[in-house]
Amino acid sequence: MNRFKFNKKLVCFSAFFVCLLCCNSSIAQTKLDNMVSSITEYNSRHLEEKVYLHTDRSYYLCGEILWFKAYVEDAKNNEPLSVSKVVYVELLNSSHDPVLQAKIAVQNGNGSGSFSLPVSLASGNYELRAYTNWMKNDSAFHFFRKVITIVNTTQNLDPSLVTNVTKYDAQFFPEGGNLVSGLKSLVAFKINDNSGNGVAAQGVIVDQSNDTVTHFETTHFGMGNFYFTPENGKHYSAIISLKDGTGFRKGLPDAYDKGYVMHLDDEGNTIKILITSSGQPSSDLYVIAETNRSIDFSRALKLDNGNAFFAISKNELKDGVAEITLFNENRQPVCERLYFKRPKTELLINAKADKQTYSKRNLVNIDLSTSDQSGKVLPGNLSASVFRLDDLYQPQQGNIFTYLWLSSDLKGFIQDPDYYFKNVNAATSEALDNLLLTQGWRTFDWNQISDQSSSFTYVPENQGHLITGKVTNEETGQPAPNVLVYLSIPGRRVQLYGDVSNAEGLVHFDMHDFYGANQIVLQTNSTKDSIYHLQIFTPFSDQFADAAIPHLTVAENDRGSLETGNLHMEIANAYHENDLQKLMPLNIDTLPFYQHPYKTYLLDNYTRFTTMEEVMREYVLEVNVSKKEKHYHFSTFNAPGYALLNMQPSQRMFDKDPLILLDGVPIFDVDNIVAYDPLKVQKLEIVASKYIWGPIVANGIVSYTTYKGDLPGYSLNPHDVILDYDGLQKQRIFYSPDYSTQKALQSRLPDFRDVLYWSPDVNTDAKGKGQISFYTGDVPGKYLVELQGISRNGDAGSNSFILNVEK
């Protein structure tokens, strides 16, 4: 009987224990589900864009033109994205100061532009970067970045570029993020010179007593890894020996007394991950794997004697870089590891020239075809460059395929990204894993995810360029809400925008067909508002990635190539300057914002009176001029009112002043326009009806246009803000001479072009077929044909081959 009671108690206790475990497991799963839901919700609101620039080359001389094409893609699937209509492109020097900037118009995920490199630039390596306004909500780490070399042959080279002293640096990256005392860790390392290239080296890890702990050696691109277990209270350093006989010492990150270590093993079709811990409670852990902001895998874990283990089938992961993050019970990220799943799809670009060798001024025809790897036709949107190879040639740092799949998700500049895709074997896989370990640690920001109420600072420019400004009270310095602000662009094409400031005093102007160098005028109604300070923000980001721009070294044997390149550049600029600076005509709407006026007066067709009052009273029938309390007022006819027979006569004219414009700029005081010299005005347009333009409500419009559209002789209010402001870049036409006639073929004008062809808009048709054609110049040599592009479904690819031009 007692035995029965004992067993009954044991059964009850066991049942309670199982229920407790199930309850805890259920709580952990619920918390994980909430985390997954929060991340999914955030990702659904946070569309991620990727921008890639294909440049015609990577090495330039001052006086040459840098050509580029911008591809804007959806990070989720690499498909061309039509959300942002503007890409910002900058050229930064080694101090991250912008030396050239441009706003590039984008349609259907594509845009193109160019930089004419001025002779004021110093020789050196520069960072070319590109991003959209929406991308500014994330770290500058997500911007496109590429190293461009520029040499100024009109100046003496800085001696440091020629007699450069090579410097070396080493960095150590514990797998998962941190070293923990007493826990075995894999540590990856990278040893670079000051040009950013990896160097071969070997070394030893020593403690503070200089006792050797382990040895290590680089494998590829200066990278490698080793295992070691740090001891509590000890500090470790690496003594590094280089192949040239020199060496240096570099400290390792200090180990934490307690924490977590994550280790990943790639075992064929499965990824196995081991979590070890020290000084941590046996609490719940959570693992989430994401690829391009899409969750692939999630699991709740429990430490068992300080360890936890799980496996991920590769079939659960999408192609590309997967970010595997370990969270503790407080949802704090404590470890992170990247894994790369090779993409299965690629755009194959086949190109075949009609000859192998060409003479000078010969026609070159290159047939193109695009397909996927199975041979299925894929129409592609491509960009193409053909340029001369010489001793200065620097291979492109990857291509659109390697960037979208790999480089865009890693930090810093990557040496030869194409290496990781060419030959898939054990060596490249090991090198790829070392790359992920050394350039992949991100630090997951859970606070940003969990705060679903937060709004984004920067909005997508889905119509055109967005100009942002701020209104503050001059007396208090505080933001001024609910203030109507006018932005105008002085000129013969009447362009006016308005916005009401929000609670933070911010105003946004969505510009339409806004191209080239302009002046903009920012105003409030000066007859009512004189206490406001107006400012305009630059649309270019003031955030920069922490990657240093590699140092440039110019070898002595580059002198001949530099002299030749300089000669070609000077001849091109001397003989073809006008051809090199031609711009594409703009296909934009030139009508004023109010479209078609009710009446237009060309003042030269009338008697030219010497006062504006006479002009308005004598033959502008739609405007009534009056004077009250020593101030002039205009009243425009309400033309639609005349069609309403039951409207009272008093309702057939507006009782308030109309919107008055001079070359598109609002004039709020009628006295000022009455005092203006009418002989400077060529045209007067009347809108004889109420006109609503966004927040601007006008009781008719009276618009004066001068001969040149430059406000001659008119002084704006001191509170008005006048700024020089560049709109979207006008596209330059690539100069490519036509030698199809005998006269052109025999022309004595020299053709020393080093870039024979550039086109940002090469398309293959529904059958995957296309062609590019151009003429060779007068310079013999080897020319590299580079093609890059993407299909509508996001398959990216590239191809290159060499053409020979004989003497």
PDB file of C-alpha atoms in Angstrom, residues 327-467:
ATOM      1  CA  PHE A 327      19.525  36.431 -28.809  1.00  0.00           C
ATOM      2  CA  ASN A 328      19.439  35.981 -25.051  1.00  0.00           C
ATOM      3  CA  GLU A 329      16.224  35.819 -23.026  1.00  0.00           C
ATOM      4  CA  ASN A 330      16.041  39.625 -22.987  1.00  0.00           C
ATOM      5  CA  ARG A 331      16.088  39.670 -26.796  1.00  0.00           C
ATOM      6  CA  GLN A 332      19.550  41.176 -26.832  1.00  0.00           C
ATOM      7  CA  PRO A 333      21.776  40.022 -29.728  1.00  0.00           C
ATOM      8  CA  VAL A 334      24.800  38.263 -28.227  1.00  0.00           C
ATOM      9  CA  CYS A 335      26.335  36.455 -31.225  1.00  0.00           C
ATOM     10  CA  GLU A 336      26.190  36.729 -34.980  1.00  0.00           C
ATOM     11  CA  ARG A 337      27.518  34.662 -37.858  1.00  0.00           C
ATOM     12  CA  LEU A 338      27.178  35.019 -41.614  1.00  0.00           C
ATOM     13  CA  TYR A 339      26.784  32.175 -44.059  1.00  0.00           C
ATOM     14  CA  PHE A 340      26.788  32.428 -47.858  1.00  0.00           C
ATOM     15  CA  LYS A 341      24.588  30.223 -50.002  1.00  0.00           C
ATOM     16  CA  ARG A 342      25.734  30.382 -53.600  1.00  0.00           C
ATOM     17  CA  PRO A 343      23.071  31.663 -56.015  1.00  0.00           C
ATOM     18  CA  LYS A 344      21.667  29.253 -58.551  1.00  0.00           C
ATOM     19  CA  THR A 345      20.663  31.850 -61.127  1.00  0.00           C
ATOM     20  CA  GLU A 346      22.782  34.144 -63.283  1.00  0.00           C
ATOM     21  CA  LEU A 347      22.287  36.192 -66.425  1.00  0.00           C
ATOM     22  CA  LEU A 348      24.599  34.833 -69.112  1.00  0.00           C
ATOM     23  CA  ILE A 349      25.722  37.547 -71.514  1.00  0.00           C
ATOM     24  CA  ASN A 350      27.183  36.151 -74.722  1.00  0.00           C
ATOM     25  CA  ALA A 351      29.033  38.570 -76.967  1.00  0.00           C
ATOM     26  CA  LYS A 352      30.694  37.958 -80.327  1.00  0.00           C
ATOM     27  CA  ALA A 353      32.555  40.535 -82.398  1.00  0.00           C
ATOM     28  CA  ASP A 354      32.428  40.324 -86.197  1.00  0.00           C
ATOM     29  CA  LYS A 355      36.265  40.280 -86.345  1.00  0.00           C
ATOM     30  CA  GLN A 356      39.180  39.367 -84.135  1.00  0.00           C
ATOM     31  CA  THR A 357      41.425  42.203 -85.318  1.00  0.00           C
ATOM     32  CA  TYR A 358      40.530  45.686 -86.569  1.00  0.00           C
ATOM     33  CA  SER A 359      42.373  48.486 -88.304  1.00  0.00           C
ATOM     34  CA  LYS A 360      42.080  52.124 -87.295  1.00  0.00           C
ATOM     35  CA  ARG A 361      38.684  53.761 -87.908  1.00  0.00           C
ATOM     36  CA  ASN A 362      37.067  50.381 -88.594  1.00  0.00           C
ATOM     37  CA  LEU A 363      33.452  49.605 -87.785  1.00  0.00           C
ATOM     38  CA  VAL A 364      33.014  47.115 -84.933  1.00  0.00           C
ATOM     39  CA  ASN A 365      29.799  45.113 -84.631  1.00  0.00           C
ATOM     40  CA  ILE A 366      29.234  42.985 -81.526  1.00  0.00           C
ATOM     41  CA  ASP A 367      26.250  40.658 -81.402  1.00  0.00           C
ATOM     42  CA  LEU A 368      24.754  40.050 -77.975  1.00  0.00           C
ATOM     43  CA  SER A 369      22.496  37.415 -76.517  1.00  0.00           C
ATOM     44  CA  THR A 370      21.219  36.951 -72.971  1.00  0.00           C
ATOM     45  CA  SER A 371      19.845  33.845 -71.275  1.00  0.00           C
ATOM     46  CA  ASP A 372      19.806  31.995 -67.995  1.00  0.00           C
ATOM     47  CA  GLN A 373      22.118  29.088 -67.241  1.00  0.00           C
ATOM     48  CA  SER A 374      19.730  26.585 -68.800  1.00  0.00           C
ATOM     49  CA  GLY A 375      19.689  28.507 -72.080  1.00  0.00           C
ATOM     50  CA  LYS A 376      16.241  30.047 -71.536  1.00  0.00           C
ATOM     51  CA  VAL A 377      16.009  33.476 -73.152  1.00  0.00           C
ATOM     52  CA  LEU A 378      16.127  36.378 -70.694  1.00  0.00           C
ATOM     53  CA  PRO A 379      15.808  39.912 -72.072  1.00  0.00           C
ATOM     54  CA  GLY A 380      18.384  42.053 -70.301  1.00  0.00           C
ATOM     55  CA  ASN A 381      19.098  45.691 -69.610  1.00  0.00           C
ATOM     56  CA  LEU A 382      22.868  46.166 -69.950  1.00  0.00           C
ATOM     57  CA  SER A 383      25.635  48.719 -69.895  1.00  0.00           C
ATOM     58  CA  ALA A 384      28.749  48.431 -72.054  1.00  0.00           C
ATOM     59  CA  SER A 385      32.233  49.922 -72.045  1.00  0.00           C
ATOM     60  CA  VAL A 386      35.149  49.486 -74.470  1.00  0.00           C
ATOM     61  CA  PHE A 387      38.481  50.978 -73.395  1.00  0.00           C
ATOM     62  CA  ARG A 388      42.188  50.625 -74.102  1.00  0.00           C
ATOM     63  CA  LEU A 389      44.320  48.410 -71.862  1.00  0.00           C
ATOM     64  CA  ASP A 390      47.686  49.743 -70.725  1.00  0.00           C
ATOM     65  CA  ASP A 391      49.987  49.501 -67.715  1.00  0.00           C
ATOM     66  CA  LEU A 392      47.573  51.673 -65.728  1.00  0.00           C
ATOM     67  CA  TYR A 393      44.690  49.235 -66.106  1.00  0.00           C
ATOM     68  CA  GLN A 394      43.013  48.221 -62.874  1.00  0.00           C
ATOM     69  CA  PRO A 395      40.438  45.419 -62.988  1.00  0.00           C
ATOM     70  CA  GLN A 396      36.951  46.399 -61.862  1.00  0.00           C
ATOM     71  CA  GLN A 397      36.334  45.516 -58.200  1.00  0.00           C
ATOM     72  CA  GLY A 398      33.748  42.887 -58.968  1.00  0.00           C
ATOM     73  CA  ASN A 399      30.665  43.329 -61.095  1.00  0.00           C
ATOM     74  CA  ILE A 400      26.916  43.644 -60.686  1.00  0.00           C
ATOM     75  CA  PHE A 401      26.568  39.903 -59.985  1.00  0.00           C
ATOM     76  CA  THR A 402      29.209  39.735 -57.247  1.00  0.00           C
ATOM     77  CA  TYR A 403      28.036  43.023 -55.751  1.00  0.00           C
ATOM     78  CA  LEU A 404      24.346  42.201 -55.452  1.00  0.00           C
ATOM     79  CA  TRP A 405      24.973  38.718 -54.083  1.00  0.00           C
ATOM     80  CA  LEU A 406      28.023  39.272 -51.858  1.00  0.00           C
ATOM     81  CA  SER A 407      29.832  42.616 -51.633  1.00  0.00           C
ATOM     82  CA  SER A 408      26.728  44.662 -50.796  1.00  0.00           C
ATOM     83  CA  ASP A 409      26.232  42.659 -47.589  1.00  0.00           C
ATOM     84  CA  LEU A 410      29.815  42.930 -46.310  1.00  0.00           C
ATOM     85  CA  LYS A 411      31.812  45.757 -44.820  1.00  0.00           C
ATOM     86  CA  GLY A 412      34.808  47.440 -46.389  1.00  0.00           C
ATOM     87  CA  PHE A 413      36.393  47.031 -49.808  1.00  0.00           C
ATOM     88  CA  ILE A 414      36.704  43.456 -51.031  1.00  0.00           C
ATOM     89  CA  GLN A 415      39.730  42.367 -52.980  1.00  0.00           C
ATOM     90  CA  ASP A 416      38.749  40.557 -56.198  1.00  0.00           C
ATOM     91  CA  PRO A 417      35.170  39.499 -55.327  1.00  0.00           C
ATOM     92  CA  ASP A 418      34.988  37.497 -58.543  1.00  0.00           C
ATOM     93  CA  TYR A 419      37.540  35.023 -57.124  1.00  0.00           C
ATOM     94  CA  TYR A 420      34.897  33.536 -54.818  1.00  0.00           C
ATOM     95  CA  PHE A 421      32.629  32.659 -57.741  1.00  0.00           C
ATOM     96  CA  LYS A 422      35.028  31.472 -60.457  1.00  0.00           C
ATOM     97  CA  ASN A 423      36.140  28.079 -59.217  1.00  0.00           C
ATOM     98  CA  VAL A 424      34.013  26.557 -56.482  1.00  0.00           C
ATOM     99  CA  ASN A 425      36.303  24.263 -54.514  1.00  0.00           C
ATOM    100  CA  ALA A 426      37.561  23.736 -50.978  1.00  0.00           C
ATOM    101  CA  ALA A 427      40.098  26.576 -51.255  1.00  0.00           C
ATOM    102  CA  THR A 428      37.592  29.199 -52.462  1.00  0.00           C
ATOM    103  CA  SER A 429      35.009  28.022 -49.919  1.00  0.00           C
ATOM    104  CA  GLU A 430      37.543  28.411 -47.097  1.00  0.00           C
ATOM    105  CA  ALA A 431      38.570  31.840 -48.376  1.00  0.00           C
ATOM    106  CA  LEU A 432      34.903  32.851 -48.644  1.00  0.00           C
ATOM    107  CA  ASP A 433      34.246  31.798 -45.052  1.00  0.00           C
ATOM    108  CA  ASN A 434      37.253  33.811 -43.876  1.00  0.00           C
ATOM    109  CA  LEU A 435      35.879  36.786 -45.797  1.00  0.00           C
ATOM    110  CA  LEU A 436      32.522  36.448 -44.040  1.00  0.00           C
ATOM    111  CA  LEU A 437      34.276  36.182 -40.673  1.00  0.00           C
ATOM    112  CA  THR A 438      36.483  39.232 -41.208  1.00  0.00           C
ATOM    113  CA  GLN A 439      34.109  41.599 -43.032  1.00  0.00           C
ATOM    114  CA  GLY A 440      30.705  40.495 -41.859  1.00  0.00           C
ATOM    115  CA  TRP A 441      30.070  41.460 -38.221  1.00  0.00           C
ATOM    116  CA  ARG A 442      27.113  43.891 -38.182  1.00  0.00           C
ATOM    117  CA  THR A 443      25.618  44.269 -34.675  1.00  0.00           C
ATOM    118  CA  PHE A 444      21.890  43.572 -34.864  1.00  0.00           C
ATOM    119  CA  ASP A 445      19.810  46.590 -33.737  1.00  0.00           C
ATOM    120  CA  TRP A 446      16.816  45.186 -31.865  1.00  0.00           C
ATOM    121  CA  ASN A 447      15.731  48.610 -30.549  1.00  0.00           C
ATOM    122  CA  GLN A 448      15.119  49.769 -34.085  1.00  0.00           C
ATOM    123  CA  ILE A 449      13.060  46.646 -34.787  1.00  0.00           C
ATOM    124  CA  SER A 450      10.989  46.762 -31.597  1.00  0.00           C
ATOM    125  CA  ASP A 451       9.996  50.425 -31.933  1.00  0.00           C
ATOM    126  CA  GLN A 452       7.282  49.961 -34.558  1.00  0.00           C
ATOM    127  CA  SER A 453       5.891  53.436 -33.849  1.00  0.00           C
ATOM    128  CA  SER A 454       9.008  55.191 -35.097  1.00  0.00           C
ATOM    129  CA  SER A 455       8.797  56.858 -38.493  1.00  0.00           C
ATOM    130  CA  PHE A 456      11.529  57.026 -41.075  1.00  0.00           C
ATOM    131  CA  THR A 457      13.469  60.274 -41.341  1.00  0.00           C
ATOM    132  CA  TYR A 458      13.866  60.084 -45.110  1.00  0.00           C
ATOM    133  CA  VAL A 459      11.070  59.220 -47.522  1.00  0.00           C
ATOM    134  CA  PRO A 460      11.386  57.593 -50.946  1.00  0.00           C
ATOM    135  CA  GLU A 461      11.598  60.085 -53.802  1.00  0.00           C
ATOM    136  CA  ASN A 462       8.959  58.315 -55.879  1.00  0.00           C
ATOM    137  CA  GLN A 463       8.070  61.340 -58.050  1.00  0.00           C
ATOM    138  CA  GLY A 464      11.318  63.246 -58.443  1.00  0.00           C
ATOM    139  CA  HIS A 465      13.888  65.159 -56.445  1.00  0.00           C
ATOM    140  CA  LEU A 466      12.682  66.229 -53.001  1.00  0.00           C
ATOM    141  CA  ILE A 467      13.991  69.503 -51.564  1.00  0.00           C
TER     142      ILE A 467
END
